[in-house]
Coordinates of C-alpha atoms in Angstrom, one line a residue:
Chain S
M1 CA 72.4 116.2 86.3
S2 CA 69.5 117.2 84.9
T3 CA 67.0 119.8 86.0
T4 CA 64.2 121.0 83.5
T5 CA 63.8 124.3 85.2
P6 CA 63.4 127.2 82.4
T7 CA 66.1 129.2 84.3
T8 CA 68.6 126.1 84.5
T9 CA 71.2 127.0 82.0
G10 CA 71.6 123.2 81.4
T11 CA 75.4 122.7 82.6
A12 CA 76.3 120.2 85.6
T13 CA 77.3 122.9 87.6
A14 CA 74.6 125.5 87.1
A15 CA 72.3 122.8 89.0
A16 CA 74.8 122.7 91.6
D17 CA 75.0 126.1 92.6
R18 CA 71.5 125.8 94.3
P19 CA 72.2 123.0 96.8
T20 CA 69.0 123.7 99.1
A21 CA 66.3 125.0 95.5
P22 CA 63.0 123.1 96.0
A23 CA 62.4 121.1 93.9
P24 CA 61.6 122.4 90.5
S25 CA 57.9 122.1 89.7
A26 CA 58.0 122.1 86.2
P27 CA 56.5 118.8 84.7
R28 CA 59.2 116.2 83.8
S29 CA 59.0 114.7 80.3
R30 CA 62.2 113.6 80.5
R31 CA 63.7 110.2 82.3
R32 CA 66.4 110.7 84.6
G33 CA 70.1 110.2 82.6
E34 CA 68.6 112.3 79.7
N35 CA 69.9 115.5 79.1
S36 CA 69.0 118.9 78.1
R37 CA 70.5 119.9 74.8
A38 CA 72.5 122.7 76.3
G39 CA 73.8 120.0 79.2
S40 CA 74.8 117.3 76.5
L41 CA 76.5 119.5 74.5
A42 CA 79.2 120.7 77.8
S43 CA 79.5 116.9 78.7
H44 CA 80.5 116.3 75.1
A45 CA 82.8 119.3 75.3
I46 CA 84.5 118.2 78.4
L47 CA 84.4 114.9 77.3
I48 CA 86.0 116.0 73.8
V49 CA 88.5 118.3 75.5
A50 CA 89.7 115.1 77.9
S51 CA 90.3 112.6 75.2
L52 CA 91.9 115.0 73.4
A53 CA 94.0 115.3 76.9
A54 CA 94.1 111.3 77.0
L55 CA 95.5 111.1 73.4
F56 CA 97.6 113.6 72.5
P57 CA 100.9 112.1 74.3
I58 CA 100.4 109.0 72.8
A59 CA 100.0 110.5 69.5
W60 CA 102.5 112.9 69.6
L61 CA 104.9 110.0 70.2
V62 CA 103.5 108.1 67.0
F63 CA 104.3 111.0 65.1
L64 CA 107.8 112.0 66.3
S65 CA 108.7 108.1 65.9
L66 CA 108.1 109.0 61.8
G67 CA 110.4 111.7 61.6
P68 CA 113.9 110.5 61.0
D69 CA 116.9 112.6 62.6
K70 CA 117.0 112.2 66.5
D71 CA 116.2 116.3 66.9
D72 CA 112.8 116.5 65.3
Y73 CA 111.3 116.4 68.3
L74 CA 112.0 119.9 68.4
H75 CA 110.4 121.3 65.4
P76 CA 108.0 118.7 64.2
G77 CA 107.1 120.7 61.8
R78 CA 109.7 119.5 59.4
I79 CA 108.6 115.9 60.3
F80 CA 105.6 116.7 57.8
G81 CA 108.0 116.9 54.6
K82 CA 110.1 113.6 55.0
M83 CA 107.9 111.1 57.3
T84 CA 108.9 107.6 57.3
F85 CA 109.5 104.4 59.0
A86 CA 113.3 104.1 58.5
N87 CA 113.3 104.0 62.3
Y88 CA 111.4 101.3 62.6
S89 CA 113.1 99.0 60.5
H90 CA 116.7 100.5 62.2
V91 CA 115.3 99.3 65.2
L92 CA 114.1 96.4 64.2
Q93 CA 117.5 95.2 62.5
E94 CA 120.0 97.1 64.3
T95 CA 119.7 97.4 68.2
P96 CA 119.2 94.6 70.6
F97 CA 115.4 95.0 69.8
F98 CA 114.4 91.3 70.0
D99 CA 116.4 90.4 72.9
W100 CA 114.4 93.1 74.8
L101 CA 111.5 91.5 73.7
I102 CA 112.6 87.8 74.6
S103 CA 113.7 89.1 78.3
T104 CA 110.4 91.0 78.8
L105 CA 108.4 87.8 77.5
V106 CA 110.5 85.4 79.8
V107 CA 110.4 87.7 82.7
S108 CA 106.5 88.8 82.2
L109 CA 105.4 85.3 81.4
G110 CA 107.1 83.6 84.5
T111 CA 105.9 85.9 86.9
T112 CA 102.4 85.5 85.7
V113 CA 102.4 81.7 85.6
L114 CA 103.8 81.6 89.0
G115 CA 101.7 84.4 90.6
V116 CA 98.7 82.9 89.1
L117 CA 99.5 79.5 90.0
I118 CA 100.3 79.7 93.4
A119 CA 97.9 82.3 94.1
A120 CA 94.9 80.6 93.3
T121 CA 94.0 78.4 95.6
T122 CA 94.7 80.6 98.6
G123 CA 92.2 82.9 96.6
Y124 CA 89.9 80.1 96.9
A125 CA 90.7 79.5 100.8
V126 CA 90.4 83.5 101.9
S127 CA 87.1 83.8 100.2
R128 CA 85.5 80.7 101.6
M129 CA 86.8 79.5 104.3
R130 CA 87.4 81.4 108.2
F131 CA 90.6 79.8 109.5
P132 CA 91.9 80.9 112.8
G133 CA 94.8 83.2 112.0
Y134 CA 92.6 84.4 108.8
R135 CA 92.7 88.2 109.4
K136 CA 96.1 88.6 109.9
F137 CA 97.0 86.4 107.1
M138 CA 95.0 89.3 105.1
W139 CA 96.7 92.0 106.8
V140 CA 99.6 90.1 105.6
L141 CA 98.8 89.9 102.2
L142 CA 97.5 94.0 102.5
V143 CA 101.0 95.2 103.5
T144 CA 102.9 93.2 101.2
Q145 CA 101.1 95.6 98.4
M146 CA 102.3 98.6 100.1
F147 CA 106.0 97.5 99.9
P148 CA 107.8 100.6 98.3
V149 CA 110.3 99.5 96.1
A150 CA 113.0 100.6 98.5
V151 CA 112.4 98.3 100.9
L152 CA 113.1 95.2 99.5
M153 CA 115.7 96.2 96.6
V154 CA 118.6 96.3 99.1
P155 CA 118.2 92.8 100.9
M156 CA 116.8 91.6 97.7
Y157 CA 120.3 92.9 95.8
E158 CA 122.4 91.4 98.6
I159 CA 120.8 88.0 98.3
L160 CA 120.1 87.2 94.8
S161 CA 124.0 88.1 94.2
E162 CA 125.0 85.8 96.8
L163 CA 122.6 83.2 94.9
R164 CA 124.3 84.4 91.7
L165 CA 121.4 85.3 90.2
V166 CA 122.0 89.1 89.6
D167 CA 121.6 89.6 85.6
S168 CA 119.4 86.3 85.5
Y169 CA 115.9 85.9 84.5
L170 CA 114.7 83.7 87.5
G171 CA 115.9 86.6 89.6
L172 CA 113.7 88.7 87.9
V173 CA 111.1 86.8 88.4
L174 CA 111.6 86.1 91.7
V175 CA 111.9 89.6 92.7
Y176 CA 108.2 90.0 90.8
C177 CA 106.8 87.1 92.5
S178 CA 106.9 88.7 96.0
T179 CA 104.4 91.3 94.7
A180 CA 102.5 89.6 92.2
V181 CA 101.6 86.6 94.2
P182 CA 99.7 88.2 97.4
Y183 CA 98.3 90.7 94.6
C184 CA 97.3 88.1 92.2
A185 CA 95.6 86.2 95.7
W186 CA 93.8 89.4 96.6
L187 CA 92.6 89.6 93.3
L188 CA 91.4 86.3 93.3
K189 CA 90.0 86.6 96.9
G190 CA 87.5 89.0 94.9
Y191 CA 86.8 87.0 92.0
F192 CA 85.8 83.6 94.0
D193 CA 83.8 85.7 96.5
T194 CA 81.3 86.5 93.2
I195 CA 80.9 82.8 92.7
P196 CA 77.9 81.7 94.5
F197 CA 78.5 79.9 97.5
E198 CA 75.7 77.2 96.9
I199 CA 77.9 75.8 94.1
D200 CA 80.7 74.6 96.9
E201 CA 77.7 73.4 99.0
A202 CA 76.5 71.5 95.8
G203 CA 79.6 69.9 95.6
R204 CA 80.4 69.1 99.4
V205 CA 77.2 67.1 99.4
D206 CA 78.1 65.3 96.2
G207 CA 81.3 64.0 98.1
L208 CA 83.4 66.6 97.0
T209 CA 86.3 67.5 99.3
P210 CA 87.1 70.9 99.4
F211 CA 90.1 70.6 96.7
G212 CA 87.9 68.4 94.5
T213 CA 85.2 71.5 94.9
F214 CA 87.8 73.9 93.8
A215 CA 89.5 72.1 91.1
R216 CA 86.1 70.6 89.4
L217 CA 83.7 73.7 90.1
I218 CA 85.0 76.5 91.0
L219 CA 88.2 76.7 88.9
P220 CA 86.3 76.5 85.6
L221 CA 84.1 78.9 86.5
A222 CA 86.8 81.4 87.3
K223 CA 88.8 81.8 84.5
P224 CA 87.5 85.5 83.5
G225 CA 89.3 86.0 86.9
L226 CA 92.4 84.3 86.7
A227 CA 93.1 86.2 83.3
V228 CA 92.5 89.1 85.3
A229 CA 94.9 88.5 87.6
A230 CA 97.3 86.8 84.7
F231 CA 96.8 90.1 83.0
Y232 CA 98.0 92.5 85.9
S233 CA 100.7 90.5 87.1
F234 CA 102.2 90.4 82.9
I235 CA 101.2 94.4 83.0
T236 CA 103.0 94.7 86.4
A237 CA 106.1 92.5 85.3
F238 CA 106.2 94.2 82.2
G239 CA 106.2 97.9 83.2
E240 CA 108.4 97.5 85.9
V241 CA 111.4 99.6 86.1
A242 CA 113.2 100.0 89.3
F243 CA 114.3 96.3 89.7
A244 CA 114.6 95.7 86.5
S245 CA 117.3 98.5 85.5
T246 CA 118.6 97.6 88.8
F247 CA 119.2 93.5 88.5
M248 CA 119.7 93.5 84.8
L249 CA 123.0 94.2 83.7
S250 CA 123.6 93.0 80.6
D251 CA 121.8 94.7 77.5
T252 CA 120.8 92.1 76.0
K253 CA 118.8 91.2 79.3
Y254 CA 117.3 94.5 79.3
T255 CA 113.6 94.1 79.5
F256 CA 111.7 96.8 77.8
A257 CA 111.7 99.2 80.1
V258 CA 115.4 99.5 80.7
G259 CA 116.0 99.1 77.5
L260 CA 114.3 102.0 76.2
Q261 CA 116.1 104.2 78.7
S262 CA 119.4 103.1 77.0
F263 CA 118.6 105.1 73.8
V264 CA 119.1 108.6 75.6
S265 CA 121.5 107.5 78.6
E266 CA 124.5 107.8 76.3
H267 CA 126.0 111.0 75.2
D268 CA 123.9 110.9 72.0
A269 CA 120.3 110.5 72.4
Q270 CA 118.3 108.8 69.9
R271 CA 114.8 110.3 70.0
N272 CA 113.5 109.2 67.1
L273 CA 114.6 105.3 67.6
M274 CA 113.2 105.9 71.1
A275 CA 110.1 106.6 69.9
A276 CA 110.0 104.0 67.6
T277 CA 110.7 101.6 70.1
A278 CA 108.2 102.6 72.4
V279 CA 105.4 103.0 70.0
L280 CA 106.6 99.2 68.9
V281 CA 106.4 98.0 72.5
A282 CA 102.8 100.1 73.2
I283 CA 101.2 99.2 70.3
P284 CA 100.5 95.1 71.3
V285 CA 100.0 96.1 74.9
S286 CA 97.5 98.3 74.5
A287 CA 96.0 96.1 71.5
F288 CA 95.8 93.6 74.1
F289 CA 94.6 95.7 76.8
Y290 CA 91.4 96.9 74.9
L291 CA 90.7 93.3 74.4
V292 CA 90.5 92.2 78.2
Q293 CA 89.5 95.4 79.4
K294 CA 85.6 94.4 79.6
N295 CA 86.9 91.4 82.0
L296 CA 88.9 93.7 83.3
V297 CA 86.8 96.3 84.9
T298 CA 84.5 93.5 86.0
G299 CA 87.4 91.8 87.8
L300 CA 88.9 94.9 89.3
T301 CA 85.4 95.9 91.0
A302 CA 85.1 92.5 92.5
G303 CA 88.7 92.4 93.7
G304 CA 88.7 95.8 94.7
T305 CA 85.7 97.1 96.2
K306 CA 84.4 93.6 97.7
G307 CA 84.9 92.2 100.7
Chain A
M1 CA 84.1 69.5 108.2
T2 CA 81.7 72.0 106.2
V3 CA 83.9 75.2 105.9
A4 CA 82.1 77.5 104.3
I5 CA 80.5 80.6 106.1
D6 CA 77.4 82.7 105.2
R7 CA 78.7 85.9 104.3
A8 CA 75.9 88.0 105.7
T9 CA 76.1 86.8 109.3
G10 CA 79.5 85.6 109.6
Q11 CA 78.2 82.3 111.0
R12 CA 79.1 78.9 109.7
R13 CA 76.6 77.2 108.1
G14 CA 75.1 74.3 109.8
E15 CA 77.9 74.5 113.3
P16 CA 76.8 71.9 115.5
G17 CA 75.4 73.4 119.2
G18 CA 77.1 73.0 122.3
R19 CA 81.0 73.0 122.7
P20 CA 82.6 69.6 122.6
G21 CA 85.7 69.0 125.0
P22 CA 89.4 70.6 124.5
L23 CA 91.0 67.6 123.0
S24 CA 88.2 67.0 120.1
R25 CA 87.9 70.4 119.7
L26 CA 91.8 70.5 118.9
K27 CA 91.2 67.2 116.1
Q28 CA 87.6 68.9 114.8
S29 CA 89.6 72.2 114.7
Y30 CA 92.5 70.4 112.3
Q31 CA 90.0 68.3 110.3
R32 CA 87.9 71.7 109.7
Y33 CA 90.9 73.7 108.9
W34 CA 93.7 71.7 107.4
Y35 CA 91.9 72.5 103.9
A36 CA 92.6 75.9 104.3
Y37 CA 95.9 75.8 105.7
A38 CA 97.2 73.6 103.0
M39 CA 95.5 76.0 100.2
I40 CA 97.3 79.2 101.6
A41 CA 100.6 77.3 102.4
P42 CA 102.0 78.0 98.7
V43 CA 101.7 81.7 99.3
V44 CA 102.8 81.5 102.9
V45 CA 105.8 79.8 101.7
V46 CA 106.3 82.5 99.0
L47 CA 106.2 85.4 101.4
G48 CA 108.2 83.9 103.7
V49 CA 110.9 83.4 101.6
L50 CA 111.0 86.0 98.7
V51 CA 109.1 88.7 101.3
L52 CA 109.8 88.0 104.9
Y53 CA 113.1 86.7 104.7
P54 CA 114.7 89.9 102.4
L55 CA 112.6 91.7 104.8
A56 CA 114.4 90.9 107.8
R57 CA 117.5 90.9 106.2
G58 CA 117.0 94.4 104.8
L59 CA 115.9 95.3 108.8
Y60 CA 119.5 93.9 109.8
L61 CA 121.2 96.0 107.2
T62 CA 119.5 99.5 108.7
L63 CA 121.5 98.4 111.8
T64 CA 125.1 98.6 110.0
N65 CA 126.8 100.9 108.2
A66 CA 126.6 98.9 104.6
N67 CA 127.6 100.3 101.4
S68 CA 129.2 98.7 98.4
L69 CA 132.6 99.1 99.5
N70 CA 132.1 96.8 102.5
S71 CA 129.5 94.3 101.3
A72 CA 130.2 91.1 100.1
R73 CA 130.8 91.4 96.4
T74 CA 132.9 89.4 93.7
I75 CA 135.2 91.1 91.4
G76 CA 136.7 89.0 88.9
A77 CA 137.5 85.2 90.6
N78 CA 138.2 86.9 93.8
H79 CA 135.2 86.6 96.5
I80 CA 135.4 89.2 99.4
E81 CA 133.6 88.9 102.4
A82 CA 131.3 91.8 103.8
T83 CA 132.9 93.7 106.5
Y84 CA 130.3 96.0 107.8
E85 CA 129.5 96.7 111.1
F86 CA 126.3 96.8 113.3
I87 CA 125.9 100.1 114.4
G88 CA 122.2 100.1 116.3
F89 CA 120.2 103.0 115.1
D90 CA 122.6 105.1 114.1
N91 CA 121.0 105.3 110.7
Y92 CA 117.5 106.1 111.9
A93 CA 118.8 109.1 113.9
D94 CA 120.7 110.5 111.5
I95 CA 118.4 110.3 108.8
L96 CA 115.7 111.8 111.2
W97 CA 117.3 114.5 112.9
G98 CA 121.1 114.4 111.7
P99 CA 122.8 117.4 110.5
T100 CA 121.5 118.2 107.3
S101 CA 118.7 115.9 108.2
Y102 CA 116.2 118.6 106.7
D103 CA 117.5 118.6 103.2
R104 CA 118.1 114.5 103.0
F105 CA 115.2 113.8 104.6
W106 CA 112.3 116.2 105.9
S107 CA 112.4 117.8 102.6
H108 CA 111.5 115.1 100.7
F109 CA 109.2 113.8 103.0
I110 CA 107.1 117.1 103.0
W111 CA 107.4 117.0 99.0
T112 CA 106.2 113.4 99.1
I113 CA 103.5 114.3 101.1
V114 CA 102.4 117.2 98.8
W115 CA 102.6 115.1 95.8
T116 CA 100.6 112.4 97.0
A117 CA 97.9 114.6 98.3
L118 CA 97.5 116.6 94.9
C119 CA 97.9 113.8 93.0
V120 CA 95.0 111.5 94.6
A121 CA 92.8 114.4 94.7
L122 CA 93.6 115.2 91.3
H123 CA 93.4 111.6 90.6
Y124 CA 90.1 111.4 92.3
F125 CA 88.1 114.5 91.1
I126 CA 88.7 114.1 87.6
G127 CA 88.1 110.4 87.3
L128 CA 85.0 111.4 89.7
G129 CA 84.0 114.2 86.7
L130 CA 84.4 112.0 83.6
A131 CA 82.9 108.7 85.3
L132 CA 79.9 111.0 85.7
L133 CA 79.6 112.3 82.6
L134 CA 80.8 109.5 80.8
N135 CA 77.6 107.3 83.2
Q136 CA 75.0 109.7 81.5
K137 CA 73.1 108.6 78.3
L138 CA 75.6 110.3 75.7
R139 CA 75.8 109.7 72.1
G140 CA 79.3 108.1 71.8
R141 CA 79.9 107.3 75.3
T142 CA 81.7 103.8 74.4
F143 CA 83.9 105.7 71.9
Y144 CA 85.2 108.4 74.6
R145 CA 85.5 105.9 77.2
L146 CA 87.6 103.9 75.0
I147 CA 90.0 107.0 74.8
L148 CA 90.0 107.9 78.1
V149 CA 91.2 104.7 79.2
L150 CA 94.3 105.1 77.0
P151 CA 96.7 106.3 79.5
W152 CA 96.1 102.9 81.3
A153 CA 96.2 100.8 78.3
V154 CA 99.9 102.2 77.1
P155 CA 103.1 101.1 79.6
T156 CA 103.8 103.9 81.9
F157 CA 107.4 103.6 80.9
V158 CA 106.3 104.5 77.4
T159 CA 104.1 107.4 78.2
V160 CA 106.7 109.0 80.3
F161 CA 109.0 109.6 77.2
G162 CA 106.5 110.5 75.3
W163 CA 105.8 113.4 77.8
R164 CA 109.8 114.0 78.4
F165 CA 110.0 115.0 74.5
M166 CA 106.8 116.9 74.9
L167 CA 108.3 118.7 78.2
A168 CA 111.8 119.5 76.7
D169 CA 112.8 122.7 76.1
G170 CA 111.9 123.5 72.8
G171 CA 109.3 120.5 73.2
V172 CA 105.5 121.3 71.8
I173 CA 104.2 122.5 75.0
N174 CA 106.8 125.4 75.4
A175 CA 106.5 125.8 71.5
G176 CA 102.5 125.8 71.9
L177 CA 103.2 128.3 74.8
E178 CA 105.5 130.6 73.3
A179 CA 102.7 130.6 70.3
L180 CA 100.3 132.1 72.8
H181 CA 103.0 134.3 74.0
L182 CA 103.1 132.8 77.5
P183 CA 106.5 132.2 79.5
A184 CA 107.8 128.7 78.6
P185 CA 109.2 127.2 81.6
L186 CA 111.9 124.9 82.0
W187 CA 109.8 122.0 82.9
L188 CA 112.7 119.5 83.1
E189 CA 115.3 122.0 84.7
D190 CA 113.4 123.9 87.2
T191 CA 112.5 122.7 90.7
F192 CA 109.0 124.5 90.7
W193 CA 108.4 123.3 87.2
Q194 CA 109.8 120.0 87.5
R195 CA 107.6 119.3 90.5
F196 CA 104.5 120.6 88.7
A197 CA 105.9 118.6 85.6
A198 CA 106.0 115.5 87.7
I199 CA 102.2 115.9 88.9
M200 CA 100.8 117.0 86.0
V201 CA 102.2 113.4 84.1
N202 CA 101.3 111.3 87.1
T203 CA 97.5 112.6 87.1
W204 CA 97.8 112.1 83.4
C205 CA 98.9 108.5 84.4
G206 CA 96.5 107.6 87.3
V207 CA 92.6 108.9 86.4
P208 CA 91.8 106.5 84.2
F209 CA 92.2 103.7 86.5
M210 CA 89.9 106.1 89.1
M211 CA 87.8 107.1 86.3
V212 CA 86.9 103.0 85.3
S213 CA 86.3 102.1 89.2
L214 CA 84.0 104.9 90.0
L215 CA 82.1 104.4 86.6
G216 CA 81.7 100.8 88.4
G217 CA 80.8 102.0 91.3
L218 CA 78.2 104.6 89.4
Q219 CA 76.6 101.7 87.7
S220 CA 75.9 99.4 90.5
I221 CA 73.5 102.3 92.2
D222 CA 70.3 101.0 92.6
S223 CA 68.5 103.1 89.8
S224 CA 65.4 102.8 91.6
L225 CA 67.1 105.3 94.1
Y226 CA 67.5 108.2 91.8
E227 CA 63.8 107.3 90.8
A228 CA 62.6 107.5 94.6
A229 CA 65.0 110.9 95.3
E230 CA 63.2 112.7 91.9
M231 CA 59.7 111.3 93.4
D232 CA 60.8 113.3 96.3
G233 CA 61.4 116.1 94.6
A234 CA 65.3 116.1 95.0
S235 CA 67.4 118.3 93.1
A236 CA 69.9 117.1 90.9
W237 CA 73.2 118.2 93.5
Q238 CA 70.4 116.9 96.4
R239 CA 70.6 113.4 94.0
F240 CA 74.5 114.1 93.7
R241 CA 74.9 114.3 97.4
Y242 CA 72.6 111.6 99.4
V243 CA 72.4 108.9 96.5
T244 CA 75.3 109.1 94.1
L245 CA 78.2 110.1 97.2
P246 CA 76.9 107.5 99.3
G247 CA 76.3 104.9 96.8
L248 CA 79.8 105.3 95.9
R249 CA 81.6 105.0 99.1
S250 CA 82.9 101.7 99.7
V251 CA 84.3 102.2 96.1
S252 CA 85.6 105.6 96.8
S253 CA 87.4 104.4 100.1
T254 CA 89.4 101.6 98.0
V255 CA 90.2 103.5 95.5
V256 CA 91.4 106.5 97.1
L257 CA 93.8 103.8 99.4
L258 CA 95.1 102.3 96.7
G259 CA 95.5 105.8 95.1
V260 CA 97.7 107.2 98.0
I261 CA 99.7 103.9 98.4
W262 CA 100.6 103.5 94.9
T263 CA 101.2 107.3 94.5
F264 CA 103.4 107.5 97.6
N265 CA 105.4 104.4 95.8
Q266 CA 105.2 105.7 92.1
F267 CA 108.5 105.5 91.4
A268 CA 108.6 105.2 87.3
V269 CA 106.9 108.5 86.5
I270 CA 109.8 110.7 88.4
F271 CA 112.7 108.3 88.2
L272 CA 112.1 108.3 84.2
L273 CA 111.3 111.6 83.7
F274 CA 113.8 113.2 85.4
G275 CA 116.8 110.7 86.2
D276 CA 119.2 112.1 88.1
T277 CA 118.8 115.5 87.0
A278 CA 116.2 116.7 89.8
P279 CA 117.3 116.4 93.3
E280 CA 114.5 118.4 94.6
A281 CA 111.7 116.5 92.9
Q282 CA 112.5 113.1 94.3
I283 CA 110.1 111.7 96.6
L284 CA 111.3 109.6 99.1
V285 CA 111.2 106.4 97.1
T286 CA 113.4 107.4 94.7
W287 CA 115.7 109.4 96.6
A288 CA 115.8 105.8 98.5
Y289 CA 116.7 104.4 95.5
Y290 CA 119.2 106.7 94.7
L291 CA 121.0 106.4 97.8
G292 CA 121.3 102.4 97.0
F293 CA 121.6 102.6 93.7
G294 CA 122.1 106.0 92.0
Q295 CA 125.6 107.2 93.9
Q296 CA 129.1 105.9 94.2
P297 CA 129.9 104.2 96.7
R298 CA 126.3 102.7 96.7
D299 CA 124.7 103.3 100.4
F300 CA 122.9 100.4 101.4
A301 CA 121.9 100.4 104.8
Q302 CA 120.9 104.0 104.6
S303 CA 118.8 102.9 101.6
A304 CA 117.7 100.2 103.5
A305 CA 116.3 102.5 106.5
Y306 CA 114.3 104.8 104.2
G307 CA 112.2 101.7 102.5
I308 CA 111.9 100.8 106.0
L309 CA 110.7 104.0 107.1
L310 CA 108.7 104.3 104.0
L311 CA 106.9 101.1 104.6
A312 CA 106.2 102.3 108.2
I313 CA 104.7 105.7 107.3
L314 CA 102.2 103.6 105.0
I315 CA 101.4 100.9 107.5
V316 CA 100.5 103.8 110.0
F317 CA 98.2 106.0 107.6
T318 CA 96.8 102.4 106.2
S319 CA 95.8 101.6 110.2
V320 CA 94.7 105.0 110.9
Y321 CA 92.6 105.2 107.3
R322 CA 90.9 102.0 108.0
R323 CA 89.9 103.2 111.7
W324 CA 88.6 106.2 110.3
L325 CA 86.6 104.8 107.9
N326 CA 85.1 101.9 110.6
R327 CA 84.3 104.6 113.0
D328 CA 80.6 104.2 112.3
E329 CA 80.6 100.2 111.0
Q330 CA 81.5 101.6 107.3
Q331 CA 84.1 98.5 106.6
L332 CA 87.0 99.2 104.3
A333 CA 86.5 96.7 101.1
I334 CA 90.0 95.5 101.3

């Protein structure tokens, strides 16, 4: 993105304006990836604008959560004089916040554990073995990931109400597993693909069965991949809205995604409390996200872009 | 016994030459593959019980007139048996070409296509631009990256509420627009602006994923290719066109497919942004949800039929997309 011709104004587009231009004849003193001063200024400018756009809605939510009145979002200037953590203490003490926390954790962790446990061997099998039916099986895994919520919602509702599982944690975990399991299998396949096949062969030579190879050699190596799969199922279950709003009926069993809505669905919209709850939910999740994000990116590119 | 395959050639390593008789082939195949089948068994069972069985029931429901008044239900201690009837393909016919089918299905269909195309294009191009910027040697790029993935780190249902505060009439966005003497649209009430707002919020939510994936793709391009291109006197644009874009091809095809699927099925943004207040801004998924669970009586049959139609659209799209990508031996990564 950097040319060193004197005519270039230095922005990325200036170079792009002359697609068939002959090679600049000026001697190159800079290496690729280093930018002219104007170019890097422009890059910084764009990145700063983008960062502000990324940051602002979150920052605004945090700011609004400090205003004590429910209509403060309409005249944010007034918040400055009366910033308080009252919303937070109210949310923690007088709303079912901790009930929601428990149900969210139960449902998300349940989905995560089940999803990763069930999917692990499958990910290994489809990474290492070509069995008859392999392509069809992969196609099924892919199709399952594009199920719109609407496809399974009605029949799931019917089945769960027959089993008396509506408004139960187990019911919601089972529903989430329908997406988490194929997703984890897919993601783990991508990760197992990155582990050298020679390790399997060495294990086989030493007399291990495929199960032994998987359990003793591959699984310990795959911990980062398992962590990514676990994180993804957790986050997916954590943030799911449609099934949770429909299948969880009693307000002590709401997950956060549903509980947050309950602040405004009533006649009087307690936006200040809602903002505070949103911040309380967002902080641990985002912190966790940043902790694992390095692995996340590797796992994602491994799972998403390798065959 | 060995089942590992060589990924480059697709050939089984150490496969013996010659073809044995059918019986021993069967035995050999059993010995060779039982591990694989045993390993995928848990997922097959789960998919069968949790996906295929409900799907089959859903398919049957679409052929009935089931709604919340005639389905099996329990009121207090009384259990009422289901009384809905089999009506064949009437639901599909009604949705696709029945009276008012334009208002109920086709208008949402068109909007869903527009929504998906615009959102994915915005995701991709903004994500690519940011990834290119972050791929340079730039002071503070780790810092930028951390901030730019923030919309992805915070759960969607949280940020959408943040956006709702900002977009509300009298919220900070309109206050800002008024301060600049620009018209302040009714973001959450006027159909056009509802759609505009939905696309804006979804774009904001979806760019980080594209950016991170494309950045990963950019970093995996061999830098010697750039050096060679520069040696040959390629301009910046030419390097982008002939090195970067082909290098990103497999990542791009995957993330675009995922982006289309996710955006097409995006439920949370529209549902949480508008609730029931925006019939015209509902995409097919949220509309199907509304039919099945957002109104009284709940129309289970039509909702399920919408679901099946949506799935069919996605499957057709994915097949065509894969075929289109594979036209010159470019394998889609997934």
